[in-house]
Short mmCIF file of C-alpha atoms in Angstrom, two decimals:
data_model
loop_
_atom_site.label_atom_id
_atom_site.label_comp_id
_atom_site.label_asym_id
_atom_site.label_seq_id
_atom_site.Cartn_x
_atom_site.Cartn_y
_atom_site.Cartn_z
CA UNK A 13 0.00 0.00 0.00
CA UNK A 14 1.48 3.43 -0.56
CA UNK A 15 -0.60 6.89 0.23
CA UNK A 16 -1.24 9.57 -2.32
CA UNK A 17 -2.26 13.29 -1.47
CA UNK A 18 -4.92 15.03 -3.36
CA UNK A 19 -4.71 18.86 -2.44
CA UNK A 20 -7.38 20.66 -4.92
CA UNK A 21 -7.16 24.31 -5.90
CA UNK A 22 -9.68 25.10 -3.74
CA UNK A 23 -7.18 24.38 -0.97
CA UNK A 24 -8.99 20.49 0.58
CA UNK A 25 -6.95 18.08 0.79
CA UNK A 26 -7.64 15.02 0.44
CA UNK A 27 -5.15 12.05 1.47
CA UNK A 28 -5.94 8.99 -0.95
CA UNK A 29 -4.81 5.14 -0.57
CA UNK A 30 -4.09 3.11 -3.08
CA UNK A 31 -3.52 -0.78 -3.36
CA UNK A 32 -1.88 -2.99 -5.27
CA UNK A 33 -3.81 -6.34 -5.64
CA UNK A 34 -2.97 -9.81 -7.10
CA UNK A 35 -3.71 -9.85 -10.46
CA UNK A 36 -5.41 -13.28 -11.85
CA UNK A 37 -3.05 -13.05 -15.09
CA UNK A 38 -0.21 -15.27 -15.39
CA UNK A 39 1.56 -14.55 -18.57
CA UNK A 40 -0.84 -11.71 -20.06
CA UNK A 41 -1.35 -8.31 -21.36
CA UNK A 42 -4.19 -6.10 -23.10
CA UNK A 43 -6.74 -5.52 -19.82
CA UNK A 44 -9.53 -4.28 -20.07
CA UNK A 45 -12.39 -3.56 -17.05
CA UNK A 46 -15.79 -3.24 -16.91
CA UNK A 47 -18.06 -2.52 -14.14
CA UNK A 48 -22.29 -3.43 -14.29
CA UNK A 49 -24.90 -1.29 -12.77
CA UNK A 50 -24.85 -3.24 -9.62
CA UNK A 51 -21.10 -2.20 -9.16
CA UNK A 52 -19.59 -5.41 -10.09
CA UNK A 53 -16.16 -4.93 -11.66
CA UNK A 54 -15.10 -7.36 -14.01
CA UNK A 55 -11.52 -7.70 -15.78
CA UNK A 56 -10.54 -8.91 -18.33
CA UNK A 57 -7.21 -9.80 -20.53
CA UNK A 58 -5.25 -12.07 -23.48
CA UNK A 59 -3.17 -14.77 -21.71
CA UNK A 60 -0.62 -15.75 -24.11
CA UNK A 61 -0.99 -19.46 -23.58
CA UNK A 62 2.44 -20.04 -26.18
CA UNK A 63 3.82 -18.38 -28.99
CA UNK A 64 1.24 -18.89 -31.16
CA UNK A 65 -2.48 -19.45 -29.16
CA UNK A 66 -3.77 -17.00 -26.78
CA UNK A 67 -6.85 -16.74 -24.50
CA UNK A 68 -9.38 -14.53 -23.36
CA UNK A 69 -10.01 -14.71 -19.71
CA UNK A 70 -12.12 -12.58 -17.04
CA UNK A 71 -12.25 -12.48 -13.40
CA UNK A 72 -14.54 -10.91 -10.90
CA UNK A 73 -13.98 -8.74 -8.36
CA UNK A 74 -15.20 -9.59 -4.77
CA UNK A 75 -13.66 -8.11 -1.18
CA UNK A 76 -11.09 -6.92 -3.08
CA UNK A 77 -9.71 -10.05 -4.75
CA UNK A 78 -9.73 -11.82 -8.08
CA UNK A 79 -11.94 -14.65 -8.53
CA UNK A 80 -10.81 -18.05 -10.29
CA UNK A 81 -10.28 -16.94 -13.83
CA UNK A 82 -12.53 -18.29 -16.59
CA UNK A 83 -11.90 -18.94 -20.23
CA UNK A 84 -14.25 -16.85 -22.72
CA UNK A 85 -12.16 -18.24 -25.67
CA UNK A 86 -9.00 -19.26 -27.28
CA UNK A 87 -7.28 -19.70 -31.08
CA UNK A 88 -4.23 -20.02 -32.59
CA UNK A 89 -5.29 -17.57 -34.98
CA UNK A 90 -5.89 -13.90 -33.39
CA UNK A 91 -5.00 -10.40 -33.76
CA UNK A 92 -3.58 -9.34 -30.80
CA UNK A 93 -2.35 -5.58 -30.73
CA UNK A 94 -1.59 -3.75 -27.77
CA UNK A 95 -3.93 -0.82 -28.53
CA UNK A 96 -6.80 -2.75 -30.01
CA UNK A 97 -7.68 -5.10 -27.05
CA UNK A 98 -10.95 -7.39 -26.39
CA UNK A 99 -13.99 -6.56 -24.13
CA UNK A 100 -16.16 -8.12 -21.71
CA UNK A 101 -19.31 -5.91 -20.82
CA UNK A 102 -22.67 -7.53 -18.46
CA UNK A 103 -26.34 -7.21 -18.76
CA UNK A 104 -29.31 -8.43 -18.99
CA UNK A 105 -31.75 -9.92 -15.82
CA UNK A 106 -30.05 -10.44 -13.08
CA UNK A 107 -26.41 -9.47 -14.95
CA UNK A 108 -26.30 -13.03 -15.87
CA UNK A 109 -25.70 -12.20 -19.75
CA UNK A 110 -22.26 -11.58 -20.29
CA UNK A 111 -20.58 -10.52 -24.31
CA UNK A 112 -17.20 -10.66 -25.03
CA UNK A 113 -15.31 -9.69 -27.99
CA UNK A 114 -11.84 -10.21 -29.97
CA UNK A 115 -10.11 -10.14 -32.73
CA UNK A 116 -9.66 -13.18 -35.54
CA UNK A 117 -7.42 -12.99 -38.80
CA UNK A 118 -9.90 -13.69 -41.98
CA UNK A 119 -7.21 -13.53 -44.33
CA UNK A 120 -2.99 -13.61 -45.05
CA UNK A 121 -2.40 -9.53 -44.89
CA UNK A 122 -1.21 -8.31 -41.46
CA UNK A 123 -4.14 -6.32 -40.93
CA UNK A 124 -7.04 -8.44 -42.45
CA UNK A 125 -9.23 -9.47 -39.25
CA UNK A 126 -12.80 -9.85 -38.35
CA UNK A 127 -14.66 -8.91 -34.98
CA UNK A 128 -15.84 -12.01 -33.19
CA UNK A 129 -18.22 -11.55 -30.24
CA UNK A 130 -19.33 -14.41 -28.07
CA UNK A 131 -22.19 -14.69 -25.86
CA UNK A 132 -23.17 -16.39 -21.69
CA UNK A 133 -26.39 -16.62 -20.55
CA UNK A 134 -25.04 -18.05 -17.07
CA UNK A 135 -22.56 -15.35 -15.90
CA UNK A 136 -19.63 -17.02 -18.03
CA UNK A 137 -20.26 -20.57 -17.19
CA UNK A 138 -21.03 -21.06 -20.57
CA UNK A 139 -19.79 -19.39 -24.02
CA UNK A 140 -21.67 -19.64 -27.22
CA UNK A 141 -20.00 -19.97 -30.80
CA UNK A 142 -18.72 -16.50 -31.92
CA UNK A 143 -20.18 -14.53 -34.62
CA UNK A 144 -18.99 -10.99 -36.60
CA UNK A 145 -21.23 -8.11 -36.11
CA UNK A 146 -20.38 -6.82 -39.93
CA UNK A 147 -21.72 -8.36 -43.09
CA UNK A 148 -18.87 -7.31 -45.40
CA UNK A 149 -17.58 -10.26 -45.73
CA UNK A 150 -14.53 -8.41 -46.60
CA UNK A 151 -10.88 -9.33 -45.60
CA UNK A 152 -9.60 -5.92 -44.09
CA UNK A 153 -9.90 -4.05 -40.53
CA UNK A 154 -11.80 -4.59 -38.45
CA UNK A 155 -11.51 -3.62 -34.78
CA UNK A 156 -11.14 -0.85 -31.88
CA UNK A 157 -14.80 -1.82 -30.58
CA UNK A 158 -16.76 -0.29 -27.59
CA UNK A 159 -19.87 -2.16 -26.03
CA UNK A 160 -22.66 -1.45 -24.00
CA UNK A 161 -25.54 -3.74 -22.29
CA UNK A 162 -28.91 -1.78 -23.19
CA UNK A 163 -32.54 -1.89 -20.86
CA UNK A 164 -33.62 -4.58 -23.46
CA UNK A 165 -31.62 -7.22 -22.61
CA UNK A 166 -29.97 -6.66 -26.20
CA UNK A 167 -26.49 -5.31 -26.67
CA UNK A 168 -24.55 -2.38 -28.67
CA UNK A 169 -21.56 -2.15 -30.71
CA UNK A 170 -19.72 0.55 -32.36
CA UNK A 171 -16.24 0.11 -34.13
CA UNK A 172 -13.68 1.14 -36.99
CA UNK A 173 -14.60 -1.00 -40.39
CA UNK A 174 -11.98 -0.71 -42.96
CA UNK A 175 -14.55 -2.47 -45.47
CA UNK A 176 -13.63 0.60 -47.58
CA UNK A 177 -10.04 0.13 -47.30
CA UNK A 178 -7.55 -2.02 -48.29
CA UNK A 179 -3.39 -2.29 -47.44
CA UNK A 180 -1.62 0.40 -45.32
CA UNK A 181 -1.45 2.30 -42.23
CA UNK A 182 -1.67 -0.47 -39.04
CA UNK A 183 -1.37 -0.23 -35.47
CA UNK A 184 1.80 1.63 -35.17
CA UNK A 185 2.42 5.35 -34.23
CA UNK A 186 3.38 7.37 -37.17
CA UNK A 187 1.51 4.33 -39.16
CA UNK A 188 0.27 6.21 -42.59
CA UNK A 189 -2.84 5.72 -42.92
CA UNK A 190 -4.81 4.28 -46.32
CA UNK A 191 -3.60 6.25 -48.78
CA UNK A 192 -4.69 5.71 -52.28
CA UNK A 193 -7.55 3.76 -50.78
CA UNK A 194 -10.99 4.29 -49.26
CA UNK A 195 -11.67 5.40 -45.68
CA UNK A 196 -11.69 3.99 -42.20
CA UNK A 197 -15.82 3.95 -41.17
CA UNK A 198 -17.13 4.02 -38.24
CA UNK A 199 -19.94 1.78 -37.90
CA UNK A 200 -22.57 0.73 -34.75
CA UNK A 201 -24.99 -2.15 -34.60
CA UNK A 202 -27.01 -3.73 -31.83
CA UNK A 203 -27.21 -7.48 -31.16
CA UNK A 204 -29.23 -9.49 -29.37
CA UNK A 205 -28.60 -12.84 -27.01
CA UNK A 206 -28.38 -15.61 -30.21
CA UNK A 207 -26.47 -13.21 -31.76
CA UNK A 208 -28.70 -11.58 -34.58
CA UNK A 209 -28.02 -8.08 -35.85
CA UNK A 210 -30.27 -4.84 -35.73
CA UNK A 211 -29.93 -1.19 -36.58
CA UNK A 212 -26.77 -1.64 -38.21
CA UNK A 213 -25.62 2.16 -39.17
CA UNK A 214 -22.57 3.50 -40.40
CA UNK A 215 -21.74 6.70 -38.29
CA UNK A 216 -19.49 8.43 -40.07
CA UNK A 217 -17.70 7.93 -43.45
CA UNK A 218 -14.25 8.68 -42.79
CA UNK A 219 -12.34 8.61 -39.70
CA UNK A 220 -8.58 8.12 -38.40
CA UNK A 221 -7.47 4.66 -38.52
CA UNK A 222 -6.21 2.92 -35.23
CA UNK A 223 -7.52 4.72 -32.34
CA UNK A 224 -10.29 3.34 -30.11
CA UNK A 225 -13.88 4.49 -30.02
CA UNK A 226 -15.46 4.86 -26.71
CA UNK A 227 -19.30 4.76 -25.87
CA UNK A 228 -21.60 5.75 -23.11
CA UNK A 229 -25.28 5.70 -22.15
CA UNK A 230 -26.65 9.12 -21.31
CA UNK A 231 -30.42 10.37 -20.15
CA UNK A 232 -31.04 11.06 -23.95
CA UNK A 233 -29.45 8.22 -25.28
CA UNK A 234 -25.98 6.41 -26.68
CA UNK A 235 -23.17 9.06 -27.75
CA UNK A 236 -19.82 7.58 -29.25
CA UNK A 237 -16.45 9.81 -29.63
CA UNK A 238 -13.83 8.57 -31.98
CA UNK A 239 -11.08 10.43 -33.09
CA UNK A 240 -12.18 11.83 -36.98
CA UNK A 241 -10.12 12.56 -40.02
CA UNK A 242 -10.81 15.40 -42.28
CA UNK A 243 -9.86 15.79 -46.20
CA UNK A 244 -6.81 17.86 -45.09
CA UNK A 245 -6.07 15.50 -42.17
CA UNK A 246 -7.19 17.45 -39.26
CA UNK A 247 -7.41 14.68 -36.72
CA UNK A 248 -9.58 15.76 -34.02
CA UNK A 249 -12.44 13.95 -31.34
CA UNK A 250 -15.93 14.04 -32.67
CA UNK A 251 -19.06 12.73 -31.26
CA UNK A 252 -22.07 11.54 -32.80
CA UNK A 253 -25.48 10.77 -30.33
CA UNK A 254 -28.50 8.77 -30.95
CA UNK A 255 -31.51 11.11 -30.25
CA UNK A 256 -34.66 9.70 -30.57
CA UNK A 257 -33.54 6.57 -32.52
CA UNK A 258 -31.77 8.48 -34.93
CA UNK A 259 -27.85 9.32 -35.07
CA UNK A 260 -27.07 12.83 -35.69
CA UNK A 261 -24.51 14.22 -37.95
CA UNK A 262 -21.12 14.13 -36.61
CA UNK A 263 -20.06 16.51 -34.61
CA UNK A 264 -16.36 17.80 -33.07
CA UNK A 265 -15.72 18.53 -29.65
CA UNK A 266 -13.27 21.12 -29.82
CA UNK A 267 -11.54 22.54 -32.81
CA UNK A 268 -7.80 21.39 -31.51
CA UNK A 269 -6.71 21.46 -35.25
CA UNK A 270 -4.41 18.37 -34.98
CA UNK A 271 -3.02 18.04 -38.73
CA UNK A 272 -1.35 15.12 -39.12
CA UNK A 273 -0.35 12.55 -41.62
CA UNK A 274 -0.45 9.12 -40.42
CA UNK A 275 -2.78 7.92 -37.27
CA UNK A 276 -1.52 9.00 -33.66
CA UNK A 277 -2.70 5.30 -31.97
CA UNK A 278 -4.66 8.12 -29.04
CA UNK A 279 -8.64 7.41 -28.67
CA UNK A 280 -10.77 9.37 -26.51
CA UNK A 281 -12.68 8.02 -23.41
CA UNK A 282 -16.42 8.79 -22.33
CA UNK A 283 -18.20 8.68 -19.12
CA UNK A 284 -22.01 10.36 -18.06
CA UNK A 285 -24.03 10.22 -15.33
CA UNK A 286 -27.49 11.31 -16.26
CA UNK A 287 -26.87 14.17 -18.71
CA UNK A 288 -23.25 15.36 -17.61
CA UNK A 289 -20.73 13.70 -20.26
CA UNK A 290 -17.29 14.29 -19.48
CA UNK A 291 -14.63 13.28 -22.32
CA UNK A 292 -10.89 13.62 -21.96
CA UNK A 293 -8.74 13.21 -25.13
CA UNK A 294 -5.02 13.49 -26.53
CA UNK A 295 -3.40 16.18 -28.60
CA UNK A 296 -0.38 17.59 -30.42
CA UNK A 297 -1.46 20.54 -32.08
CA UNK A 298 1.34 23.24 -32.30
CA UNK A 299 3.42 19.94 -31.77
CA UNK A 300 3.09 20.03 -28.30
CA UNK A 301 1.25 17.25 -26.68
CA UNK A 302 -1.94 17.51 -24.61
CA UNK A 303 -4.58 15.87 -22.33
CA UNK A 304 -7.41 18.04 -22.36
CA UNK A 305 -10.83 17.31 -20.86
CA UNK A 306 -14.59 18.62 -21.47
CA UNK A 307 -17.86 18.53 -20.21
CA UNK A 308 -21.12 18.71 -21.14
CA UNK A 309 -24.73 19.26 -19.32
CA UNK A 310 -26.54 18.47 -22.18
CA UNK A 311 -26.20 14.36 -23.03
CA UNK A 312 -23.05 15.95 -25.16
CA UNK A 313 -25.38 18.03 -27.38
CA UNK A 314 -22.41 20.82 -26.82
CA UNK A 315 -19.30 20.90 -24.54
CA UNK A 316 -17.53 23.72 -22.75
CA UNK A 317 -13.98 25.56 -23.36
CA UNK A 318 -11.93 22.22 -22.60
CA UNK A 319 -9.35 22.06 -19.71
CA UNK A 320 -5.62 20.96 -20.18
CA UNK A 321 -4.94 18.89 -17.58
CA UNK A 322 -1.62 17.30 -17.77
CA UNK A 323 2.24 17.27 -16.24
CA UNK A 324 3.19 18.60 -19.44
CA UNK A 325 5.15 15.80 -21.42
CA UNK A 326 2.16 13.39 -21.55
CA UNK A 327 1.78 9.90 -24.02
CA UNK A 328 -2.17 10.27 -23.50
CA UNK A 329 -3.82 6.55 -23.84
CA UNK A 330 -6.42 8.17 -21.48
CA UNK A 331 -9.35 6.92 -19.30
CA UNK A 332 -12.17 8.61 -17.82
CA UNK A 333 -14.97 8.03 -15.02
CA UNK A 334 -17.39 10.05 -13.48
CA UNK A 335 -17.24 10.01 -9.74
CA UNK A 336 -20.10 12.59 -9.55
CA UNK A 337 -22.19 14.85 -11.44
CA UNK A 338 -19.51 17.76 -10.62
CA UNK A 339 -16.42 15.54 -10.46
CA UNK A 340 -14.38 13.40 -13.05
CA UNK A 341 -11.48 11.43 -12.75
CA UNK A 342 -9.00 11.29 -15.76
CA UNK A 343 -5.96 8.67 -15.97
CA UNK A 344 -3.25 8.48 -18.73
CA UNK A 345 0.39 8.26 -19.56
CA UNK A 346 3.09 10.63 -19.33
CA UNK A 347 6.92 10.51 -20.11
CA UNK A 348 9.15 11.19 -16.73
CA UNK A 349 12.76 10.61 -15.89
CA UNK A 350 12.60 7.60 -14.19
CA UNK A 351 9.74 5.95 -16.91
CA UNK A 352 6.32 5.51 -18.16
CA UNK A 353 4.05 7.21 -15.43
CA UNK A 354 0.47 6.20 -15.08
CA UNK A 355 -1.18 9.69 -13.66
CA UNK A 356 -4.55 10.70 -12.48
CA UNK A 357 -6.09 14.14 -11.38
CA UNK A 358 -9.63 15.01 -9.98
CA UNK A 359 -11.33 17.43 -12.12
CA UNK A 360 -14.20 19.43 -12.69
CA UNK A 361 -16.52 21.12 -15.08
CA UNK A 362 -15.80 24.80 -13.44
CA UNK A 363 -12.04 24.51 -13.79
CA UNK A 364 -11.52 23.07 -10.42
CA UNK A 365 -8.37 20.49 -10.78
CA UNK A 366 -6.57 18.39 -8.43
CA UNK A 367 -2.77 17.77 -8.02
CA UNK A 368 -1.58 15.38 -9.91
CA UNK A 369 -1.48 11.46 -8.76
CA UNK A 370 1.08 9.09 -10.13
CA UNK A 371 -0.66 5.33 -9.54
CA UNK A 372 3.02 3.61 -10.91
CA UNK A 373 5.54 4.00 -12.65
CA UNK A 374 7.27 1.27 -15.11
CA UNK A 375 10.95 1.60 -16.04
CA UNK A 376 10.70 -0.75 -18.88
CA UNK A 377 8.97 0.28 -21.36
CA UNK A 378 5.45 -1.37 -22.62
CA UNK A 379 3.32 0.39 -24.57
CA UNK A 380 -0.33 -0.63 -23.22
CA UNK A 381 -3.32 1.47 -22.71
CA UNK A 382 -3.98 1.58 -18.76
CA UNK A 383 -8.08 1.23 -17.95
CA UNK A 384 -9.83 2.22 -14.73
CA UNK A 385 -13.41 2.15 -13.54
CA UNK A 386 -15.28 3.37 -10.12
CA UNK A 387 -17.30 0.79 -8.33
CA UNK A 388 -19.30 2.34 -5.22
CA UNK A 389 -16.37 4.09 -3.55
CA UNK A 390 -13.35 2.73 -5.39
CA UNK A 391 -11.50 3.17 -8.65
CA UNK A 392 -9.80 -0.24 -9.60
CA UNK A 393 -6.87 -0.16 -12.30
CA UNK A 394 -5.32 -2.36 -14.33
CA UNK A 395 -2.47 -2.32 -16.73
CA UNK A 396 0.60 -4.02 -18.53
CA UNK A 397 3.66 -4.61 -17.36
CA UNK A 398 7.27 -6.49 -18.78
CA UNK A 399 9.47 -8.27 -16.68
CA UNK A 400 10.76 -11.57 -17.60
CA UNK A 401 7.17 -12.41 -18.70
CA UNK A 402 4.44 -9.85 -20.04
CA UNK A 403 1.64 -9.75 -17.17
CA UNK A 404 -1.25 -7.87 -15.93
CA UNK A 405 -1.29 -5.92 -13.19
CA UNK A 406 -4.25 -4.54 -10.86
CA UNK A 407 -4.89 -1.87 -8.29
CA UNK A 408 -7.30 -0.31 -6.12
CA UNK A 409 -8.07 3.32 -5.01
CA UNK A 410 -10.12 4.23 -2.45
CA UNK A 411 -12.01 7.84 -2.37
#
């Protein structure tokens, strides 16, 4: 246990605890955490079960330990990118419908892959066959997918489909893009529990490549931010929202004016409670990079002047949760002399921000997008570390 102190602008202070705990993963990477609307958090992560199959496992939370993990599914044949990692989200009656996804190679090129989402009806017992949730049929991208459970026992899905696209750009940063090809879509769809597709829409026509999409419920309804790609390759965060059953026209957040050539590898993250969205994002415009956050009171119908809220040489890979309707907290990345610093700060929509929080810091460097949720009164982590094996690790924070 080490103790962390929080000492806002407004002059409270705050003194913060945080805990490492064991992580389920033996030889492991690309976490990912999800917690239901009964507060249950739920990890999980690719075991790399030899060179050439891998795994997807979760665990549950409970008193503050790891359950037994459980297998979701395995292959010999996956895409498994540090950036573009699988999901597990929970809903349904009783939470007892769980849908995971991952990534499968359809094809020979390096970045030919399909979505594959499988299905429990008995809390992960039990896994059904996988299916893809687009009908392309087309050996190209396909990834960078955000879920949510909806009231109807049915599930959504957004993602990037590179139907339209064909060699180029990848999962690297500086990668360049599809050039002399069609664009990156972005692309939504609902499914229910045996799997069959409904208002499949695409979102918008032409977006950056390889950066993650996030999603969140609001009062009004589902809004997804993405990062975007203009004709002149402006690369900033836009939203779109479904109002009414409808999706509205695209829409940026702030005007950052981010030109740049090949795809940065920096998604945005989402949170809302009721109508407040907050969304916290990663820049280099004027070459200098950013974390900046934004709120809106309005389901993300329009968002205020954003707030920079980094230590000033940050790597982004942000996360974001709402701890109240007045208070977010913001995690990502940043560059210091002793390594790669995971960092959080309290923040809220009237400018009020917290001192900074470093959660750890890795000397060797593994590129890895940290996640974090808030269950009740906690934030749990979870990240990737390198020693002599690749493994997950896990922490608590208590507010």
């Amino acid at each position: 246990m080490f103790l962390i102190s929080c000492e806002e602008h407004s002059s409270t202070s705050t003194e913060l605890s945080v805990n490492e705990i064991l992580s389920p993963s033996k030889n492991g990477g690309e976490p990912n955490l999800f917690v239901s609307d009964q507060g249950e958090v739920y990890l999980s992560w690719v075991e790399y079960l030899s060179d050439s199959t891998n795994a997807l496992l979760f665990s549950k939370l409970k008193n503050d330990q790891w359950s037994a993990p459980k297998t979701i599914a395995s292959g010999g044949n996956w895409f498994v990118n540090w950036a573009d990692f699988p999901s597990l989200v929970v809903g349904g009656e009783n939470e007892k419908y769980l849908a995971a996804h991952w990534l499968q190679k359809s094809d020979e090129g390096t970045y030919d892959y399909d979505i594959r989402i499988a299905q429990s009806a008995d809390g992960g017992e039990n896994w059904s066959s996988s299916f893809v949730p687009h009908r392309d049929s087309i050996s190209a991208e396909h990834g960078f997918v955000s879920m949510l459970p909806q009231s109807n026992g049915k599930f959504f899905a957004t993602w990037l489909d590179g139907r339209n696209t064909k060699g180029g750009g990848g999962h690297e940063e500086g990668g360049h893009g599809h050039g002399g090809h069609g664009a990156m879509t972005l692309r939504a769809a609902v499914f229910d529990q045996n799997g069959n597709l409904s208002e499949e829409a695409e979102l918008d026509s032409r977006i950056c490549d390889c950066c993650q999409t996030a999603a969140v419920e609001t009062e009004e309804g589902i809004i997804v931010a993405y990062r975007d790609r203009s004709d002149e390759e402006i690369r900033d965060i836009s939203v779109v929202r479904k109002v009414n059953g409808k999706w509205t026209t695209p829409k940026p957040v702030f005007n950052d004016l981010w030109r740049i050539e090949g795809c940065p590898v920096n998604g945005p993250s989402l949170d809302a409670i009721g109508k407040v969205v907050g969304l916290a994002w990663f820049t280099m415009s004027g070459e200098e990079p950013q974390v900046k956050v934004a709120f809106s009171n309005d389901n993300g119908a329009h968002f205020a002047e954003p707030l920079r809220i980094d230590g000033g040489n940050p790597l982004g890979r942000v996360d974001m949760v709402m701890i109240s309707n007045n208070k977010a907290l913001v995690s990502w990345q940043e560059e210091t002399a002793d390594g790669t610093a995971l960092n959080v700060v309290q923040v809220s929509p009237n400018g009020i921000r917290g001192e900074i929080l470093t959660i750890n810091v890795t000397a060797n460097h593994v590129r890895n997008f940290p996640r974090m949720v808030k269950s009740r009164n906690q934030i749990v982590f979870a990240w990737t570390e390198k020693g002599e094996e690749t493994h997950v690790k896990t922490a608590i924070m208590n507010l």
